[in-house]
């Protein structure tokens, strides 16, 4: 396409080429990685060759990190922008959608867009915090959770019970969603989670290292998956640790780090932080807990 694009560009036309959904067929194989590296090289080449063409390639951050680690020419692929969503950005996006829908339905203007739809509190947590905590800081998850909530509300007033009712449906969707997202890299992942639910029904969501190691050892003995990725895990001296690293990589669990005497405890997740996990204590992410039939707390 280089020749034809160059000829059209000579007329003064300007182009933006957007390339997305590359993770759908990516399985971290040598072939897949080389294809993506070739694409990055070709996009850089065509953008340099045709000044009025801008080529933008969208990649998941974990895929990008793997690619640059496998090439001696990583400096060629440093022209990047990281898209990171924080709480303010996500709530602003939600407010824009609320405003649009109010205009479409000719509703009266709302002073507080967010609370025209959502309650002030969900239990003891502010509704905006409650929603954001149940996402992996990506818009599509927040939109899905908001849609599940609005479909479960019986009238046009905000409900403080509907969010928790809709959370079960959302969490099951999110569990299937993450399995679909990593289906090429970790096929049959949903079977692993279904096995967890079957043998650890109504268990807690936080574990000390010894506890999660015991749980994963049992899980690996019970799960019936004959896939290359899991067989490779089983070949390691400590397969339960290797599986824990996979769960951390895909965002299902986070590394809980206790604060000092002044507090400051935090759960680190791979999608939000550059962090070397120690796994002294792990927490399952809130968006997966209901889908895995976990309880919020264990009462003695």
mmCIF file of C-alpha atoms in Angstrom:
data_model
loop_
_atom_site.group_PDB
_atom_site.id
_atom_site.type_symbol
_atom_site.label_atom_id
_atom_site.label_comp_id
_atom_site.label_asym_id
_atom_site.label_seq_id
_atom_site.Cartn_x
_atom_site.Cartn_y
_atom_site.Cartn_z
ATOM 1 C CA UNK A 1 0.000 0.000 0.000
ATOM 2 C CA UNK A 2 3.035 2.284 0.277
ATOM 3 C CA UNK A 3 2.994 3.320 -3.400
ATOM 4 C CA UNK A 4 -0.709 4.194 -3.529
ATOM 5 C CA UNK A 5 -0.671 5.979 -0.185
ATOM 6 C CA UNK A 6 2.349 8.032 -1.270
ATOM 7 C CA UNK A 7 0.592 9.056 -4.469
ATOM 8 C CA UNK A 8 -2.548 10.139 -2.635
ATOM 9 C CA UNK A 9 -0.458 11.996 -0.042
ATOM 10 C CA UNK A 10 1.148 14.037 -2.823
ATOM 11 C CA UNK A 11 -2.235 15.727 -3.319
ATOM 12 C CA UNK A 12 -1.950 17.156 0.196
ATOM 13 C CA UNK A 13 -4.321 14.714 1.843
ATOM 14 C CA UNK A 14 -3.568 13.866 5.467
ATOM 15 C CA UNK A 15 -4.214 10.508 7.122
ATOM 16 C CA UNK A 16 -4.429 9.008 10.583
ATOM 17 C CA UNK A 17 -4.222 5.207 10.619
ATOM 18 C CA UNK A 18 -5.399 3.504 13.842
ATOM 19 C CA UNK A 19 -4.570 -0.178 14.431
ATOM 20 C CA UNK A 20 -6.286 -1.922 17.344
ATOM 21 C CA UNK A 21 -7.419 -5.312 18.731
ATOM 22 C CA UNK A 22 -3.980 -6.841 18.205
ATOM 23 C CA UNK A 23 -4.191 -8.838 21.431
ATOM 24 C CA UNK A 24 -7.078 -10.946 20.097
ATOM 25 C CA UNK A 25 -4.742 -13.322 18.297
ATOM 26 C CA UNK A 26 -1.639 -12.795 20.415
ATOM 27 C CA UNK A 27 -0.383 -15.803 22.389
ATOM 28 C CA UNK A 28 3.162 -14.673 23.323
ATOM 29 C CA UNK A 29 4.645 -17.141 20.815
ATOM 30 C CA UNK A 30 7.764 -16.277 18.835
ATOM 31 C CA UNK A 31 5.704 -15.993 15.650
ATOM 32 C CA UNK A 32 3.102 -13.695 17.215
ATOM 33 C CA UNK A 33 5.762 -11.475 18.801
ATOM 34 C CA UNK A 34 7.735 -11.207 15.570
ATOM 35 C CA UNK A 35 4.588 -10.263 13.661
ATOM 36 C CA UNK A 36 3.857 -7.444 16.101
ATOM 37 C CA UNK A 37 7.464 -6.245 16.066
ATOM 38 C CA UNK A 38 7.248 -6.220 12.277
ATOM 39 C CA UNK A 39 4.081 -4.167 12.471
ATOM 40 C CA UNK A 40 5.704 -1.626 14.802
ATOM 41 C CA UNK A 41 8.678 -1.385 12.460
ATOM 42 C CA UNK A 42 6.444 -0.972 9.404
ATOM 43 C CA UNK A 43 4.321 1.713 11.104
ATOM 44 C CA UNK A 44 7.450 3.676 12.035
ATOM 45 C CA UNK A 45 8.770 3.303 8.494
ATOM 46 C CA UNK A 46 5.598 4.421 6.729
ATOM 47 C CA UNK A 47 5.149 7.397 9.080
ATOM 48 C CA UNK A 48 8.714 8.526 8.347
ATOM 49 C CA UNK A 49 8.334 7.941 4.596
ATOM 50 C CA UNK A 50 5.032 9.826 4.313
ATOM 51 C CA UNK A 51 5.080 12.940 6.556
ATOM 52 C CA UNK A 52 1.335 13.576 6.266
ATOM 53 C CA UNK A 53 0.445 10.070 7.415
ATOM 54 C CA UNK A 54 0.323 9.312 11.132
ATOM 55 C CA UNK A 55 0.153 5.666 12.135
ATOM 56 C CA UNK A 56 -0.925 4.795 15.675
ATOM 57 C CA UNK A 57 -0.760 1.229 17.012
ATOM 58 C CA UNK A 58 -2.688 0.347 20.188
ATOM 59 C CA UNK A 59 -1.201 -2.371 22.402
ATOM 60 C CA UNK A 60 -1.867 -3.653 25.884
ATOM 61 C CA UNK A 61 0.921 -2.510 28.173
ATOM 62 C CA UNK A 62 1.929 -6.052 29.134
ATOM 63 C CA UNK A 63 2.177 -7.026 25.446
ATOM 64 C CA UNK A 64 4.321 -3.970 24.698
ATOM 65 C CA UNK A 65 6.665 -4.744 27.610
ATOM 66 C CA UNK A 66 7.166 -8.303 26.369
ATOM 67 C CA UNK A 67 7.844 -7.123 22.816
ATOM 68 C CA UNK A 68 10.543 -4.582 23.718
ATOM 69 C CA UNK A 69 12.231 -7.156 25.957
ATOM 70 C CA UNK A 70 12.625 -9.479 22.976
ATOM 71 C CA UNK A 71 14.371 -7.099 20.585
ATOM 72 C CA UNK A 72 17.804 -5.497 20.449
ATOM 73 C CA UNK A 73 16.239 -2.409 18.884
ATOM 74 C CA UNK A 74 13.924 -1.423 21.712
ATOM 75 C CA UNK A 75 14.933 2.241 21.303
ATOM 76 C CA UNK A 76 13.067 2.272 17.976
ATOM 77 C CA UNK A 77 9.780 1.631 19.771
ATOM 78 C CA UNK A 78 9.950 4.309 22.466
ATOM 79 C CA UNK A 79 7.627 6.774 20.751
ATOM 80 C CA UNK A 80 4.729 5.828 22.984
ATOM 81 C CA UNK A 81 1.955 7.343 25.036
ATOM 82 C CA UNK A 82 0.548 5.437 27.998
ATOM 83 C CA UNK A 83 -3.212 5.693 28.370
ATOM 84 C CA UNK A 84 -3.948 5.623 32.069
ATOM 85 C CA UNK A 85 -7.355 6.309 33.570
ATOM 86 C CA UNK A 86 -7.671 7.684 37.080
ATOM 87 C CA UNK A 87 -10.803 8.072 39.161
ATOM 88 C CA UNK A 88 -11.503 11.649 38.012
ATOM 89 C CA UNK A 89 -11.172 10.696 34.365
ATOM 90 C CA UNK A 90 -13.438 7.673 34.681
ATOM 91 C CA UNK A 91 -16.165 9.554 36.570
ATOM 92 C CA UNK A 92 -15.903 12.421 34.068
ATOM 93 C CA UNK A 93 -16.421 9.933 31.230
ATOM 94 C CA UNK A 94 -19.466 8.526 33.027
ATOM 95 C CA UNK A 95 -20.881 12.030 33.548
ATOM 96 C CA UNK A 96 -20.489 12.778 29.834
ATOM 97 C CA UNK A 97 -22.529 9.693 29.006
ATOM 98 C CA UNK A 98 -25.183 10.641 31.556
ATOM 99 C CA UNK A 99 -25.391 14.168 30.108
ATOM 100 C CA UNK A 100 -25.702 12.783 26.569
ATOM 101 C CA UNK A 101 -28.506 10.404 27.532
ATOM 102 C CA UNK A 102 -30.371 13.134 29.414
ATOM 103 C CA UNK A 103 -30.255 15.320 26.295
ATOM 104 C CA UNK A 104 -31.411 12.417 24.116
ATOM 105 C CA UNK A 105 -34.393 11.818 26.405
ATOM 106 C CA UNK A 106 -35.079 15.556 26.827
ATOM 107 C CA UNK A 107 -34.659 15.338 30.595
ATOM 108 C CA UNK A 108 -34.274 18.457 32.666
ATOM 109 C CA UNK A 109 -30.683 19.620 33.274
ATOM 110 C CA UNK A 110 -29.081 18.139 36.387
ATOM 111 C CA UNK A 111 -26.771 20.114 38.660
ATOM 112 C CA UNK A 112 -25.097 16.923 39.875
ATOM 113 C CA UNK A 113 -24.993 14.517 36.923
ATOM 114 C CA UNK A 114 -23.472 11.599 38.799
ATOM 115 C CA UNK A 115 -25.950 11.634 41.671
ATOM 116 C CA UNK A 116 -28.879 12.062 39.305
ATOM 117 C CA UNK A 117 -28.256 8.387 38.528
ATOM 118 C CA UNK A 118 -26.239 6.937 41.409
ATOM 119 C CA UNK A 119 -26.804 7.081 45.181
ATOM 120 C CA UNK A 120 -24.514 8.948 47.564
ATOM 121 C CA UNK A 121 -23.418 5.775 49.331
ATOM 122 C CA UNK A 122 -23.291 2.038 48.673
ATOM 123 C CA UNK A 123 -23.248 0.572 52.148
ATOM 124 C CA UNK A 124 -20.553 2.505 53.968
ATOM 125 C CA UNK A 125 -18.641 3.495 50.803
ATOM 126 C CA UNK A 126 -19.153 6.549 48.591
ATOM 127 C CA UNK A 127 -20.750 5.377 45.354
ATOM 128 C CA UNK A 128 -18.031 6.744 43.066
ATOM 129 C CA UNK A 129 -15.321 4.943 45.049
ATOM 130 C CA UNK A 130 -17.403 1.768 45.149
ATOM 131 C CA UNK A 131 -17.752 1.762 41.365
ATOM 132 C CA UNK A 132 -14.102 2.539 40.583
ATOM 133 C CA UNK A 133 -12.832 -0.105 43.013
ATOM 134 C CA UNK A 134 -14.698 -2.720 40.982
ATOM 135 C CA UNK A 135 -12.935 -1.931 37.725
ATOM 136 C CA UNK A 136 -9.412 -2.488 36.424
ATOM 137 C CA UNK A 137 -9.318 1.285 35.788
ATOM 138 C CA UNK A 138 -10.726 0.930 32.282
ATOM 139 C CA UNK A 139 -13.825 2.667 30.861
ATOM 140 C CA UNK A 140 -15.534 -0.422 29.441
ATOM 141 C CA UNK A 141 -15.719 -2.048 32.864
ATOM 142 C CA UNK A 142 -17.211 1.042 34.451
ATOM 143 C CA UNK A 143 -19.735 1.309 31.602
ATOM 144 C CA UNK A 144 -20.702 -2.336 32.003
ATOM 145 C CA UNK A 145 -21.125 -2.005 35.781
ATOM 146 C CA UNK A 146 -23.162 1.193 35.335
ATOM 147 C CA UNK A 147 -25.358 -0.521 32.730
ATOM 148 C CA UNK A 148 -25.979 -3.492 35.036
ATOM 149 C CA UNK A 149 -26.938 -1.046 37.782
ATOM 150 C CA UNK A 150 -29.335 1.070 35.693
ATOM 151 C CA UNK A 151 -31.046 -2.051 34.322
ATOM 152 C CA UNK A 152 -31.684 -3.266 37.873
ATOM 153 C CA UNK A 153 -33.226 0.010 39.116
ATOM 154 C CA UNK A 154 -37.013 -0.167 39.205
ATOM 155 C CA UNK A 155 -37.759 3.574 38.781
ATOM 156 C CA UNK A 156 -36.025 6.828 37.836
ATOM 157 C CA UNK A 157 -34.526 7.467 41.273
ATOM 158 C CA UNK A 158 -31.046 6.388 42.441
ATOM 159 C CA UNK A 159 -31.025 3.187 44.476
ATOM 160 C CA UNK A 160 -28.578 2.266 47.237
ATOM 161 C CA UNK A 161 -29.479 -1.443 47.026
ATOM 162 C CA UNK A 162 -29.334 -1.950 43.248
ATOM 163 C CA UNK A 163 -25.516 -1.603 42.980
ATOM 164 C CA UNK A 164 -24.890 -4.650 45.175
ATOM 165 C CA UNK A 165 -27.635 -6.598 43.425
ATOM 166 C CA UNK A 166 -26.120 -5.858 40.008
ATOM 167 C CA UNK A 167 -22.584 -6.618 41.217
ATOM 168 C CA UNK A 168 -23.143 -10.385 40.993
ATOM 169 C CA UNK A 169 -24.028 -10.202 37.282
ATOM 170 C CA UNK A 170 -21.200 -7.777 36.598
ATOM 171 C CA UNK A 171 -18.576 -9.857 38.440
ATOM 172 C CA UNK A 172 -19.533 -13.007 36.506
ATOM 173 C CA UNK A 173 -19.247 -11.013 33.277
ATOM 174 C CA UNK A 174 -15.846 -9.644 34.303
ATOM 175 C CA UNK A 175 -14.538 -13.124 35.093
ATOM 176 C CA UNK A 176 -15.553 -14.332 31.634
ATOM 177 C CA UNK A 177 -14.190 -11.131 30.119
ATOM 178 C CA UNK A 178 -10.681 -11.597 31.542
ATOM 179 C CA UNK A 179 -10.691 -15.227 30.381
ATOM 180 C CA UNK A 180 -11.641 -14.072 26.888
ATOM 181 C CA UNK A 181 -8.980 -11.332 26.943
ATOM 182 C CA UNK A 182 -6.265 -13.893 27.681
ATOM 183 C CA UNK A 183 -7.809 -16.793 25.733
ATOM 184 C CA UNK A 184 -4.882 -17.113 23.343
ATOM 185 C CA UNK A 185 -2.194 -16.834 25.996
ATOM 186 C CA UNK A 186 -4.008 -18.919 28.628
ATOM 187 C CA UNK A 187 -6.708 -20.999 26.905
ATOM 188 C CA UNK A 188 -9.361 -22.701 29.039
ATOM 189 C CA UNK A 189 -8.714 -20.294 31.900
ATOM 190 C CA UNK A 190 -12.405 -20.220 32.814
ATOM 191 C CA UNK A 191 -12.212 -23.907 33.765
ATOM 192 C CA UNK A 192 -9.577 -22.988 36.340
ATOM 193 C CA UNK A 193 -11.889 -20.423 37.942
ATOM 194 C CA UNK A 194 -14.910 -22.732 37.793
ATOM 195 C CA UNK A 195 -12.853 -25.351 39.636
ATOM 196 C CA UNK A 196 -11.931 -22.751 42.268
ATOM 197 C CA UNK A 197 -15.613 -21.953 42.782
ATOM 198 C CA UNK A 198 -16.482 -25.632 43.096
ATOM 199 C CA UNK A 199 -13.913 -26.453 45.786
ATOM 200 C CA UNK A 200 -13.604 -23.087 47.582
ATOM 201 C CA UNK A 201 -17.204 -21.886 47.589
ATOM 202 C CA UNK A 202 -17.896 -18.979 50.005
ATOM 203 C CA UNK A 203 -14.251 -18.627 51.005
ATOM 204 C CA UNK A 204 -12.585 -15.320 51.858
ATOM 205 C CA UNK A 205 -10.835 -13.057 49.339
ATOM 206 C CA UNK A 206 -7.558 -12.363 51.212
ATOM 207 C CA UNK A 207 -4.860 -14.885 52.048
ATOM 208 C CA UNK A 208 -1.476 -15.046 53.682
ATOM 209 C CA UNK A 209 1.214 -16.577 51.467
ATOM 210 C CA UNK A 210 1.042 -20.006 53.097
ATOM 211 C CA UNK A 211 -2.738 -20.029 52.739
ATOM 212 C CA UNK A 212 -2.831 -19.116 49.044
ATOM 213 C CA UNK A 213 -0.034 -21.586 48.284
ATOM 214 C CA UNK A 214 -2.076 -24.369 49.918
ATOM 215 C CA UNK A 215 -5.187 -23.307 47.991
ATOM 216 C CA UNK A 216 -3.371 -23.256 44.646
ATOM 217 C CA UNK A 217 -1.720 -26.616 45.310
ATOM 218 C CA UNK A 218 -5.181 -28.101 45.827
ATOM 219 C CA UNK A 219 -6.519 -26.290 42.767
ATOM 220 C CA UNK A 220 -3.756 -27.690 40.537
ATOM 221 C CA UNK A 221 -4.504 -31.212 41.769
ATOM 222 C CA UNK A 222 -8.213 -30.840 41.038
ATOM 223 C CA UNK A 223 -8.349 -28.875 37.802
ATOM 224 C CA UNK A 224 -8.748 -30.821 34.561
ATOM 225 C CA UNK A 225 -6.973 -28.705 31.924
ATOM 226 C CA UNK A 226 -4.623 -30.123 29.311
ATOM 227 C CA UNK A 227 -3.134 -26.939 27.897
ATOM 228 C CA UNK A 228 0.488 -26.087 27.147
ATOM 229 C CA UNK A 229 0.632 -23.109 29.486
ATOM 230 C CA UNK A 230 -0.622 -25.091 32.476
ATOM 231 C CA UNK A 231 1.556 -28.105 31.662
ATOM 232 C CA UNK A 232 4.565 -25.783 31.654
ATOM 233 C CA UNK A 233 3.516 -24.418 35.050
ATOM 234 C CA UNK A 234 3.227 -27.966 36.382
ATOM 235 C CA UNK A 235 6.781 -28.713 35.258
ATOM 236 C CA UNK A 236 8.222 -26.131 37.678
ATOM 237 C CA UNK A 237 9.493 -26.977 41.142
ATOM 238 C CA UNK A 238 6.867 -24.677 42.685
ATOM 239 C CA UNK A 239 3.934 -24.636 40.233
ATOM 240 C CA UNK A 240 1.661 -22.899 42.730
ATOM 241 C CA UNK A 241 3.960 -19.842 42.709
ATOM 242 C CA UNK A 242 4.028 -19.836 38.914
ATOM 243 C CA UNK A 243 0.228 -19.929 38.848
ATOM 244 C CA UNK A 244 0.091 -17.117 41.395
ATOM 245 C CA UNK A 245 2.287 -15.022 39.090
ATOM 246 C CA UNK A 246 -0.161 -15.638 36.225
ATOM 247 C CA UNK A 247 -3.102 -14.567 38.404
ATOM 248 C CA UNK A 248 -1.164 -11.431 39.361
ATOM 249 C CA UNK A 249 -0.225 -10.723 35.736
ATOM 250 C CA UNK A 250 -3.837 -10.787 34.530
ATOM 251 C CA UNK A 251 -5.054 -8.637 37.433
ATOM 252 C CA UNK A 252 -7.081 -11.238 39.328
ATOM 253 C CA UNK A 253 -4.984 -10.909 42.488
ATOM 254 C CA UNK A 254 -2.971 -8.072 43.981
ATOM 255 C CA UNK A 255 0.019 -7.956 46.306
ATOM 256 C CA UNK A 256 -0.998 -6.537 49.686
ATOM 257 C CA UNK A 257 1.776 -4.546 51.375
ATOM 258 C CA UNK A 258 1.174 -3.523 54.968
ATOM 259 C CA UNK A 259 2.095 0.012 55.970
ATOM 260 C CA UNK A 260 4.383 0.988 58.803
ATOM 261 C CA UNK A 261 3.369 2.451 62.137
ATOM 262 C CA UNK A 262 1.823 5.391 60.274
ATOM 263 C CA UNK A 263 -0.397 3.190 58.113
ATOM 264 C CA UNK A 264 -0.258 3.372 54.323
ATOM 265 C CA UNK A 265 -1.182 -0.235 53.529
ATOM 266 C CA UNK A 266 -1.807 -0.797 49.807
ATOM 267 C CA UNK A 267 -2.754 -3.531 47.377
ATOM 268 C CA UNK A 268 -0.587 -3.412 44.235
ATOM 269 C CA UNK A 269 -2.110 -4.648 40.978
ATOM 270 C CA UNK A 270 -0.134 -5.305 37.804
ATOM 271 C CA UNK A 271 -2.371 -3.084 35.639
ATOM 272 C CA UNK A 272 -1.868 -0.037 37.865
ATOM 273 C CA UNK A 273 1.641 -0.224 39.321
ATOM 274 C CA UNK A 274 5.224 -1.082 38.483
ATOM 275 C CA UNK A 275 5.828 -3.435 41.353
ATOM 276 C CA UNK A 276 7.814 -6.566 42.196
ATOM 277 C CA UNK A 277 5.335 -8.717 44.152
ATOM 278 C CA UNK A 278 6.370 -10.583 47.288
ATOM 279 C CA UNK A 279 2.970 -12.175 47.958
ATOM 280 C CA UNK A 280 3.288 -12.061 51.747
ATOM 281 C CA UNK A 281 -0.439 -11.496 51.494
ATOM 282 C CA UNK A 282 -2.652 -11.491 48.408
ATOM 283 C CA UNK A 283 -6.103 -10.034 47.802
ATOM 284 C CA UNK A 284 -8.435 -11.045 45.000
ATOM 285 C CA UNK A 285 -9.559 -7.967 43.098
ATOM 286 C CA UNK A 286 -13.045 -6.706 44.076
ATOM 287 C CA UNK A 287 -14.385 -7.083 40.534
ATOM 288 C CA UNK A 288 -13.845 -10.871 40.614
ATOM 289 C CA UNK A 289 -14.964 -11.687 44.163
ATOM 290 C CA UNK A 290 -18.678 -12.178 43.542
ATOM 291 C CA UNK A 291 -17.962 -14.121 40.350
ATOM 292 C CA UNK A 292 -15.753 -16.467 42.386
ATOM 293 C CA UNK A 293 -18.377 -16.757 45.157
ATOM 294 C CA UNK A 294 -16.127 -15.082 47.722
ATOM 295 C CA UNK A 295 -17.414 -13.430 50.869
ATOM 296 C CA UNK A 296 -16.444 -9.980 52.051
ATOM 297 C CA UNK A 297 -15.476 -11.136 55.526
ATOM 298 C CA UNK A 298 -15.299 -14.300 57.538
ATOM 299 C CA UNK A 299 -17.108 -14.082 60.873
ATOM 300 C CA UNK A 300 -15.850 -16.213 63.741
#
